[in-house]
Short mmCIF file of C-alpha atoms in Angstrom, two decimals:
data_model
loop_
_atom_site.label_atom_id
_atom_site.label_comp_id
_atom_site.label_asym_id
_atom_site.label_seq_id
_atom_site.Cartn_x
_atom_site.Cartn_y
_atom_site.Cartn_z
CA MET A 1 3.85 -16.99 -10.27
CA PHE A 2 7.79 -16.61 -10.75
CA GLU A 3 8.05 -19.28 -13.36
CA VAL A 4 8.62 -16.67 -16.57
CA GLU A 5 11.40 -14.55 -14.59
CA CYS A 6 12.78 -17.48 -13.15
CA ASN A 7 13.06 -18.63 -17.18
CA GLN A 8 14.25 -15.89 -18.63
CA SER A 9 17.08 -15.36 -16.03
CA GLY A 10 18.03 -19.10 -16.99
CA ILE A 11 17.30 -20.43 -12.88
CA GLU A 12 16.43 -23.63 -12.36
CA LEU A 13 13.21 -22.97 -9.84
CA THR A 14 12.19 -26.39 -7.70
CA PHE A 15 9.39 -27.16 -5.40
CA ARG A 16 10.02 -29.83 -2.94
CA VAL A 17 6.86 -31.34 -0.10
CA ASP A 18 9.12 -32.36 2.28
CA GLU A 19 7.67 -35.71 4.50
CA THR A 20 7.29 -33.49 7.68
CA PHE A 21 3.88 -32.24 5.63
CA SER A 22 2.16 -35.51 5.67
CA GLY A 23 -1.07 -34.91 7.43
CA MET A 24 -0.92 -31.37 7.09
CA GLU A 25 -2.32 -30.45 3.80
CA TRP A 26 -5.64 -28.64 5.53
CA THR A 27 -4.92 -25.97 8.06
CA MET A 28 -6.27 -23.05 9.25
CA LEU A 29 -3.67 -19.76 8.04
CA ASP A 30 -4.12 -16.35 6.93
CA PRO A 31 -3.26 -16.96 3.44
CA SER A 32 -2.33 -13.59 1.86
CA ARG A 33 0.44 -13.22 4.46
CA LEU A 34 1.89 -16.86 3.83
CA LEU A 35 1.95 -15.35 0.27
CA GLN A 36 3.82 -12.11 0.66
CA VAL A 37 6.35 -13.57 3.04
CA LEU A 38 6.93 -16.13 0.57
CA ILE A 39 6.96 -13.68 -2.61
CA ASN A 40 9.64 -11.73 -0.26
CA LEU A 41 12.05 -14.06 -0.04
CA LEU A 42 11.40 -15.41 -3.63
CA THR A 43 11.69 -11.69 -5.09
CA ASN A 44 15.68 -11.63 -2.65
CA ALA A 45 16.61 -14.76 -4.15
CA ILE A 46 15.86 -14.52 -7.86
CA LYS A 47 17.62 -10.81 -7.42
CA PHE A 48 20.75 -12.78 -6.02
CA THR A 49 21.01 -15.38 -7.84
CA LYS A 50 20.59 -14.39 -11.44
CA ASP A 51 24.35 -13.18 -12.27
CA ARG A 52 25.99 -16.25 -10.71
CA PRO A 53 27.72 -18.88 -12.32
CA ARG A 54 24.77 -21.91 -11.00
CA LYS A 55 21.25 -20.51 -10.91
CA ALA A 56 19.40 -22.56 -8.82
CA ILE A 57 16.53 -21.96 -6.27
CA THR A 58 14.76 -24.93 -4.03
CA VAL A 59 11.37 -24.07 -2.36
CA THR A 60 10.41 -26.58 0.49
CA ILE A 61 7.48 -27.06 2.48
CA GLY A 62 7.15 -28.97 5.73
CA GLY A 63 5.36 -29.15 8.98
CA SER A 64 6.17 -29.79 13.11
CA TRP A 65 4.02 -30.78 15.76
CA SER A 66 6.12 -28.62 17.94
CA ARG A 67 7.49 -24.92 17.54
CA PRO A 68 11.09 -25.02 15.71
CA PRO A 69 13.85 -24.18 18.02
CA LYS A 70 15.91 -21.48 17.19
CA CYS A 71 18.37 -23.19 15.90
CA TRP A 72 16.79 -25.49 13.20
CA ASN A 73 18.66 -27.31 10.11
CA GLU A 74 21.17 -24.95 9.97
CA VAL A 75 18.74 -21.98 10.21
CA THR A 76 18.83 -19.13 13.24
CA PHE A 77 15.89 -17.64 13.68
CA THR A 78 15.36 -14.19 14.70
CA ASP A 79 13.17 -14.91 17.96
CA ASP A 80 12.42 -18.16 19.49
CA GLU A 81 10.19 -16.81 22.20
CA LYS A 82 6.72 -18.10 22.00
CA PRO A 83 4.38 -15.16 21.50
CA LYS A 84 2.55 -13.97 24.31
CA THR A 85 -0.64 -14.38 22.90
CA ASP A 86 -1.85 -17.55 21.07
CA ILE A 87 -3.65 -16.86 17.61
CA THR A 88 -4.79 -20.15 17.39
CA GLU A 89 -6.38 -19.96 20.32
CA LYS A 90 -9.61 -17.65 19.12
CA ALA A 91 -12.93 -19.82 18.05
CA GLU A 92 -12.74 -19.07 14.37
CA TRP A 93 -9.64 -21.00 14.49
CA GLY A 94 -11.23 -24.22 15.64
CA GLU A 95 -10.30 -26.96 17.80
CA GLY A 96 -8.09 -28.76 15.69
CA ARG A 97 -4.55 -29.91 16.47
CA ILE A 98 -1.44 -26.93 16.89
CA ALA A 99 0.53 -27.78 13.87
CA PHE A 100 3.59 -25.51 12.52
CA LEU A 101 4.05 -24.68 8.73
CA TRP A 102 7.64 -24.14 7.34
CA LEU A 103 8.93 -23.13 4.10
CA LYS A 104 12.55 -22.54 3.29
CA VAL A 105 13.83 -21.04 0.35
CA LYS A 106 17.38 -21.66 -1.03
CA ASP A 107 19.57 -20.03 -3.17
CA THR A 108 22.88 -20.37 -5.04
CA GLY A 109 23.28 -16.80 -4.73
CA CYS A 110 26.11 -14.50 -3.48
CA GLY A 111 25.74 -15.38 0.21
CA MET A 112 26.74 -13.43 2.95
CA THR A 113 29.25 -13.05 6.22
CA MET A 114 28.20 -13.92 9.44
CA ASP A 115 28.17 -10.01 10.12
CA GLU A 116 26.24 -9.36 7.22
CA GLN A 117 23.60 -11.68 8.34
CA LYS A 118 23.67 -10.14 11.56
CA LYS A 119 22.32 -6.76 9.73
CA LEU A 120 19.23 -8.58 8.20
CA PHE A 121 15.70 -8.46 9.00
CA SER A 122 16.23 -4.43 10.05
CA ARG A 123 13.91 -1.80 8.94
CA PHE A 124 15.92 -0.53 5.78
CA SER A 125 19.03 -2.66 5.95
CA GLN A 126 21.43 -4.12 3.76
CA ALA A 127 23.98 -6.87 4.06
CA THR A 128 26.08 -3.82 2.40
CA PRO A 129 26.05 -0.80 1.53
CA ARG A 130 27.05 -2.15 -2.17
CA THR A 131 24.10 -3.62 -2.39
CA HIS A 132 21.34 -1.22 -2.74
CA VAL A 133 23.66 0.10 -5.34
CA LYS A 134 23.81 -3.07 -6.98
CA TYR A 135 20.79 -5.17 -6.93
CA GLY A 136 17.76 -1.91 -5.69
CA GLY A 137 15.64 -2.09 -3.00
CA SER A 138 15.55 -0.98 0.48
CA GLY A 139 15.50 -4.17 2.70
CA LEU A 140 12.36 -3.33 3.68
CA GLY A 141 10.85 -6.62 2.25
CA LEU A 142 12.89 -8.55 5.03
CA PHE A 143 11.97 -6.35 7.53
CA ILE A 144 8.53 -6.88 6.49
CA SER A 145 8.84 -10.39 6.42
CA LYS A 146 9.74 -10.88 9.94
CA SER A 147 6.67 -8.97 10.96
CA LEU A 148 4.05 -10.85 9.10
CA THR A 149 5.35 -14.38 10.63
CA LYS A 150 5.74 -12.64 13.83
CA LEU A 151 2.00 -11.89 14.02
CA GLN A 152 1.36 -15.13 12.33
CA GLY A 153 3.21 -16.83 15.18
CA GLY A 154 6.26 -17.72 13.83
CA ALA A 155 9.52 -16.83 13.22
CA ILE A 156 11.98 -16.00 10.22
CA GLY A 157 15.58 -16.86 9.88
CA VAL A 158 18.43 -17.48 8.01
CA HIS A 159 21.93 -19.82 7.16
CA SER A 160 24.42 -18.19 4.49
CA GLU A 161 27.86 -18.45 3.37
CA LYS A 162 29.80 -16.07 1.47
CA GLU A 163 29.80 -17.42 -2.22
CA GLU A 164 27.87 -20.61 -1.30
CA GLY A 165 24.40 -19.48 -1.81
CA SER A 166 21.84 -18.76 1.33
CA THR A 167 18.77 -20.61 2.65
CA PHE A 168 15.72 -18.41 4.71
CA ALA A 169 13.64 -20.05 6.10
CA PHE A 170 10.51 -19.09 8.51
CA PHE A 171 7.68 -21.02 10.03
CA ILE A 172 4.11 -19.90 11.12
CA SER A 173 1.17 -21.44 13.82
CA THR A 174 -1.35 -23.36 12.75
CA ARG A 175 -4.43 -25.65 13.31
CA LEU A 176 -5.84 -28.85 11.09
CA ALA A 177 -8.39 -29.03 9.85
CA HIS A 178 -11.18 -30.85 7.99
CA PRO A 179 -11.23 -30.36 3.81
CA PRO A 180 -14.28 -29.00 2.63
CA ALA A 181 -17.05 -31.05 0.80
CA ASP A 182 -16.13 -29.95 -2.39
CA HIS A 183 -12.54 -30.80 -2.70
CA VAL A 184 -13.38 -34.02 -1.81
CA ALA A 185 -15.81 -34.63 -4.14
CA ALA A 186 -13.56 -33.27 -6.79
CA ARG A 187 -10.89 -35.50 -6.23
CA ALA A 188 -13.26 -38.26 -7.22
CA VAL A 189 -12.85 -37.07 -10.56
CA GLN A 190 -9.95 -37.48 -13.10
CA ALA A 191 -8.68 -34.35 -14.91
CA ARG A 192 -7.47 -34.40 -17.61
CA PRO A 193 -4.23 -32.28 -17.94
CA VAL A 194 -4.94 -28.79 -19.77
CA PRO A 195 -1.11 -27.03 -21.20
CA ARG A 196 -0.85 -24.11 -20.11
CA ARG A 197 1.20 -20.50 -20.34
CA THR A 198 2.69 -18.71 -17.50
CA MET A 199 1.89 -15.08 -18.50
CA THR A 200 4.57 -12.36 -17.62
CA GLY A 201 3.59 -9.64 -14.95
CA GLU A 202 3.66 -6.64 -18.03
CA GLU A 203 0.84 -8.98 -19.54
CA ALA A 204 -1.08 -9.36 -16.58
CA MET A 205 -0.53 -5.87 -15.69
CA GLN A 206 -2.20 -4.75 -19.31
CA THR A 207 -5.00 -7.67 -19.54
CA ILE A 208 -6.13 -7.67 -15.61
CA LYS A 209 -8.25 -4.84 -15.10
CA LEU A 210 -8.04 -4.42 -11.31
CA ASN A 211 -10.15 -1.99 -9.29
CA VAL A 212 -7.83 0.83 -7.11
CA LEU A 213 -8.34 3.09 -4.48
CA ILE A 214 -5.69 5.55 -3.43
CA VAL A 215 -6.04 6.76 0.12
CA GLU A 216 -3.38 9.71 -0.13
CA ASP A 217 -3.99 13.37 1.24
CA ASN A 218 -1.32 14.67 -0.96
CA LEU A 219 -2.47 15.47 -4.50
CA VAL A 220 0.08 15.41 -6.08
CA ASN A 221 1.34 12.07 -4.82
CA GLN A 222 -2.31 11.62 -6.18
CA LYS A 223 -2.71 12.44 -9.40
CA VAL A 224 0.82 10.92 -10.28
CA LEU A 225 0.17 7.19 -9.14
CA ARG A 226 -3.25 7.42 -10.49
CA LYS A 227 -1.96 8.69 -14.10
CA GLN A 228 1.07 5.61 -13.46
CA LEU A 229 -2.12 3.03 -13.14
CA GLN A 230 -4.42 4.06 -15.48
CA LYS A 231 -2.01 3.91 -18.00
CA PHE A 232 -2.67 -0.36 -17.48
CA GLY A 233 -6.62 0.19 -18.11
CA TRP A 234 -6.81 0.54 -14.34
CA ASN A 235 -9.70 1.87 -12.79
CA ILE A 236 -8.37 4.18 -10.10
CA SER A 237 -10.36 6.00 -7.65
CA VAL A 238 -9.06 8.14 -4.86
CA ALA A 239 -9.62 9.55 -1.28
CA GLY A 240 -7.97 12.45 0.52
CA ASN A 241 -7.97 10.92 3.84
CA GLY A 242 -9.29 7.66 5.92
CA GLN A 243 -13.12 8.88 6.53
CA GLU A 244 -13.11 9.09 2.63
CA ALA A 245 -12.28 6.04 2.32
CA LEU A 246 -14.86 4.93 3.84
CA GLU A 247 -17.70 7.08 2.81
CA TRP A 248 -16.38 5.49 -0.61
CA LEU A 249 -16.80 2.26 1.18
CA LYS A 250 -20.09 2.75 1.79
CA ASP A 251 -20.88 3.10 -1.85
CA SER A 252 -19.49 -0.11 -2.93
CA VAL A 253 -20.97 -3.29 -3.65
CA TYR A 254 -19.51 -4.50 -0.60
CA TRP A 255 -21.65 -2.25 1.98
CA ARG A 256 -24.43 -4.00 4.15
CA ASN A 257 -27.18 -2.11 6.35
CA GLU A 258 -30.54 -2.43 7.38
CA LYS A 259 -31.42 0.26 4.89
CA ASP A 260 -29.46 -1.25 1.24
CA SER A 261 -28.93 -4.92 1.85
CA SER A 262 -29.13 -6.11 -2.12
CA ASN A 263 -28.54 -3.14 -4.37
CA THR A 264 -25.47 -3.02 -5.69
CA GLU A 265 -25.97 -1.55 -9.15
CA ASP A 266 -23.63 1.35 -9.99
CA LYS A 267 -21.71 1.02 -6.80
CA HIS A 268 -17.78 0.58 -7.00
CA GLU A 269 -15.58 -2.63 -7.10
CA LEU A 270 -12.36 -2.74 -5.59
CA ASP A 271 -9.46 -5.18 -5.72
CA ILE A 272 -6.73 -3.69 -3.25
CA ILE A 273 -6.43 -0.66 -1.00
CA LEU A 274 -3.25 1.83 -1.53
CA MET A 275 -3.60 3.16 2.33
CA ASP A 276 -1.10 6.48 3.49
CA ILE A 277 -0.37 6.02 6.99
CA GLU A 278 -0.45 9.45 8.16
CA MET A 279 -3.48 11.66 6.91
CA PRO A 280 -5.13 14.46 8.70
CA ILE A 281 -8.98 13.98 9.57
CA MET A 282 -8.59 10.27 10.01
CA ASP A 283 -4.99 8.07 9.51
CA GLY A 284 -5.02 5.29 8.11
CA LEU A 285 -4.18 3.07 11.19
CA THR A 286 -7.58 4.35 11.92
CA CYS A 287 -8.85 3.54 8.43
CA ALA A 288 -7.80 -0.10 8.21
CA ARG A 289 -8.89 -1.14 11.57
CA LEU A 290 -12.25 0.37 11.25
CA ILE A 291 -12.77 -1.95 7.74
CA ARG A 292 -11.87 -5.21 9.43
CA ASP A 293 -14.31 -4.71 12.37
CA TYR A 294 -16.70 -3.44 9.26
CA GLU A 295 -15.88 -6.97 7.93
CA HIS A 296 -16.14 -9.20 11.28
CA GLN A 297 -19.65 -7.11 11.87
CA GLY A 298 -20.62 -8.11 8.24
CA LEU A 299 -21.86 -4.00 7.53
CA LEU A 300 -18.58 -5.08 4.46
CA ALA A 301 -19.28 -8.68 2.44
CA ALA A 302 -19.32 -9.91 -0.89
CA PRO A 303 -22.26 -9.12 -3.11
CA SER A 304 -24.96 -11.58 -3.01
CA ALA A 305 -25.50 -11.57 -7.15
CA PRO A 306 -21.71 -12.14 -9.17
CA HIS A 307 -20.30 -9.06 -10.19
CA SER A 308 -17.26 -8.37 -12.95
CA ALA A 309 -15.46 -10.85 -10.77
CA SER A 310 -13.50 -8.52 -7.93
CA SER A 311 -11.94 -11.35 -6.15
CA THR A 312 -11.96 -9.99 -2.81
CA GLN A 313 -15.78 -10.90 -2.95
CA THR A 314 -14.76 -14.72 -2.49
CA GLN A 315 -10.99 -14.23 -0.50
CA HIS A 316 -11.04 -15.45 2.61
CA ARG A 317 -9.59 -14.33 5.65
CA LYS A 318 -8.50 -17.83 6.76
CA THR A 319 -8.00 -21.02 4.75
CA LEU A 320 -7.88 -24.64 5.52
CA SER A 321 -5.13 -25.42 2.62
CA ALA A 322 -1.88 -23.94 1.88
CA SER A 323 -3.24 -23.09 -1.47
CA SER A 324 -7.21 -23.03 -1.27
CA ALA A 325 -9.78 -20.78 0.77
CA SER A 326 -12.75 -22.56 1.24
CA HIS A 327 -14.53 -23.71 4.48
CA GLU A 328 -17.90 -23.32 5.66
CA ARG A 329 -16.49 -21.95 8.70
CA ALA A 330 -14.55 -19.14 6.75
CA GLU A 331 -17.30 -18.22 5.07
CA LYS A 332 -19.06 -16.41 7.91
CA GLN A 333 -15.95 -13.95 6.90
CA SER A 334 -15.98 -13.89 3.19
CA LEU A 335 -14.52 -10.90 2.66
CA ARG A 336 -11.24 -9.44 3.52
CA LEU A 337 -10.08 -6.30 1.42
CA PRO A 338 -6.05 -6.19 0.72
CA ILE A 339 -4.82 -3.13 2.40
CA LEU A 340 -1.28 -2.42 1.38
CA ALA A 341 0.30 0.09 3.33
CA VAL A 342 2.10 3.51 1.49
CA SER A 343 4.63 5.35 3.90
CA ALA A 344 7.23 8.12 3.37
CA ASN A 345 8.74 7.39 6.52
CA ALA A 346 8.95 3.72 7.25
CA ARG A 347 9.84 3.43 11.07
CA MET A 348 9.81 0.52 12.33
CA GLU A 349 6.93 1.04 14.80
CA GLN A 350 5.21 2.78 11.97
CA ILE A 351 4.84 -0.79 9.97
CA GLU A 352 4.59 -3.07 13.01
CA GLN A 353 0.99 -0.95 13.69
CA SER A 354 0.06 -1.20 10.43
CA LEU A 355 0.31 -4.65 10.15
CA ALA A 356 -1.03 -5.06 13.61
CA SER A 357 -4.12 -2.63 12.82
CA GLY A 358 -4.96 -4.91 9.93
CA MET A 359 -3.19 -4.15 6.57
CA ASP A 360 -1.85 -6.94 4.69
CA ASP A 361 1.16 -5.59 3.52
CA ALA A 362 4.06 -2.43 3.32
CA ILE A 363 5.68 -0.34 0.66
CA SER A 364 7.81 2.69 1.34
CA LYS A 365 7.23 5.38 -1.02
CA PRO A 366 8.84 6.59 -3.44
CA PHE A 367 8.32 3.62 -5.54
CA ARG A 368 8.74 2.23 -8.89
CA ILE A 369 5.68 0.41 -10.26
CA PRO A 370 7.68 -2.32 -10.80
CA GLU A 371 8.65 -2.80 -7.22
CA LEU A 372 5.15 -2.23 -6.50
CA TRP A 373 3.49 -5.28 -8.81
CA PRO A 374 5.06 -7.70 -6.88
CA LYS A 375 2.82 -6.76 -3.82
CA ILE A 376 -0.28 -6.35 -5.27
CA ARG A 377 0.17 -9.94 -7.28
CA GLY A 378 0.97 -11.48 -3.78
CA LEU A 379 -2.28 -9.44 -2.09
CA VAL A 380 -5.01 -10.21 -5.11
CA LYS A 381 -5.60 -13.04 -6.21
CA ARG A 382 -7.32 -12.51 -9.32
CA VAL A 383 -3.86 -11.33 -10.36
CA ALA A 384 -2.15 -14.12 -9.24
CA ASP A 385 -4.38 -16.11 -11.29
CA ALA A 386 -3.95 -14.53 -13.78
CA ASP A 387 -0.39 -15.11 -13.66
CA THR A 388 -0.67 -19.14 -14.66
CA ARG A 389 -4.03 -18.15 -16.95
CA ILE A 390 -4.54 -21.17 -19.35
CA LYS A 391 -4.77 -20.90 -22.48
CA SER A 392 -6.21 -23.27 -25.34
#
């Protein structure tokens, strides 16, 4: 996903599998939230490394059978307290052994002092006032990452030295699971390696026809964002509030009820929802909760007949692998529509409420399209696939 950007900046990007990962290849987890945290950390690492004399980023994945302590491998986590509610105790997580999956992103960037590190992971907090001027961004990404890891029963932390680079790490709570039958069968077949070319983000935006629902009560904001996204040839729909968004979904290929459970002709398709939080009639938080309830009840489900491959038709809420979402238990919840919270007043409580209500990530407006793209890239599987599309 970041291969082209790193190559253009002369950054050496390395991925390593720690020996502690052995035995944890198949686990129950939420892939979209895990990926979004990793994307946030990699985006920051690239931003602060690309102008350094030595440019290197190393991503390491590993595991632990016990919850990592507050101070772990030089990294100090923001919260070492066990969450009040254990998400792995829910029935859909199965009865596999509890494990903790961790990822570490180490860079050779400019690094931070101890005082600067203390300011991280807070809403709109940058290490220094000059950070925003030089590198851009509001610091919201790290705060969101902290919230996402906490929701997954984990924590996030950092170790850094000025002019020596930084190491960010996070862990989440998981349960072991058995690999699906189709994966076991596939491993018996030796496939010939196929040359492939990594697409740039701009190429992906222009060649993939995404279906986006903008839920926004401000008509000016509606019009501006719609026009910006339509330039890429995307199908853009709009709703003025949460209630209108639900009505729109009831006329989509995903809606299922007694009266109309099979006819999906001339129905809407969808890849992602850009959801404003504060709206009249029905706010974004309420709308997101209802969407997740509908998915859980089966009222929103993947269509039985194949359509033009909107990725959400097959994207599961949980996955048994850090890189795959395929398992018979997960098939009972075969649809999770990606929802990106959009807020002009991103208060700490508001962002936490957004993630808890079922939204997958958040972005603060006003924003530029280059800032929106990494969010979409992390949440929509079809876009991530396009970044590494195989070329013959």
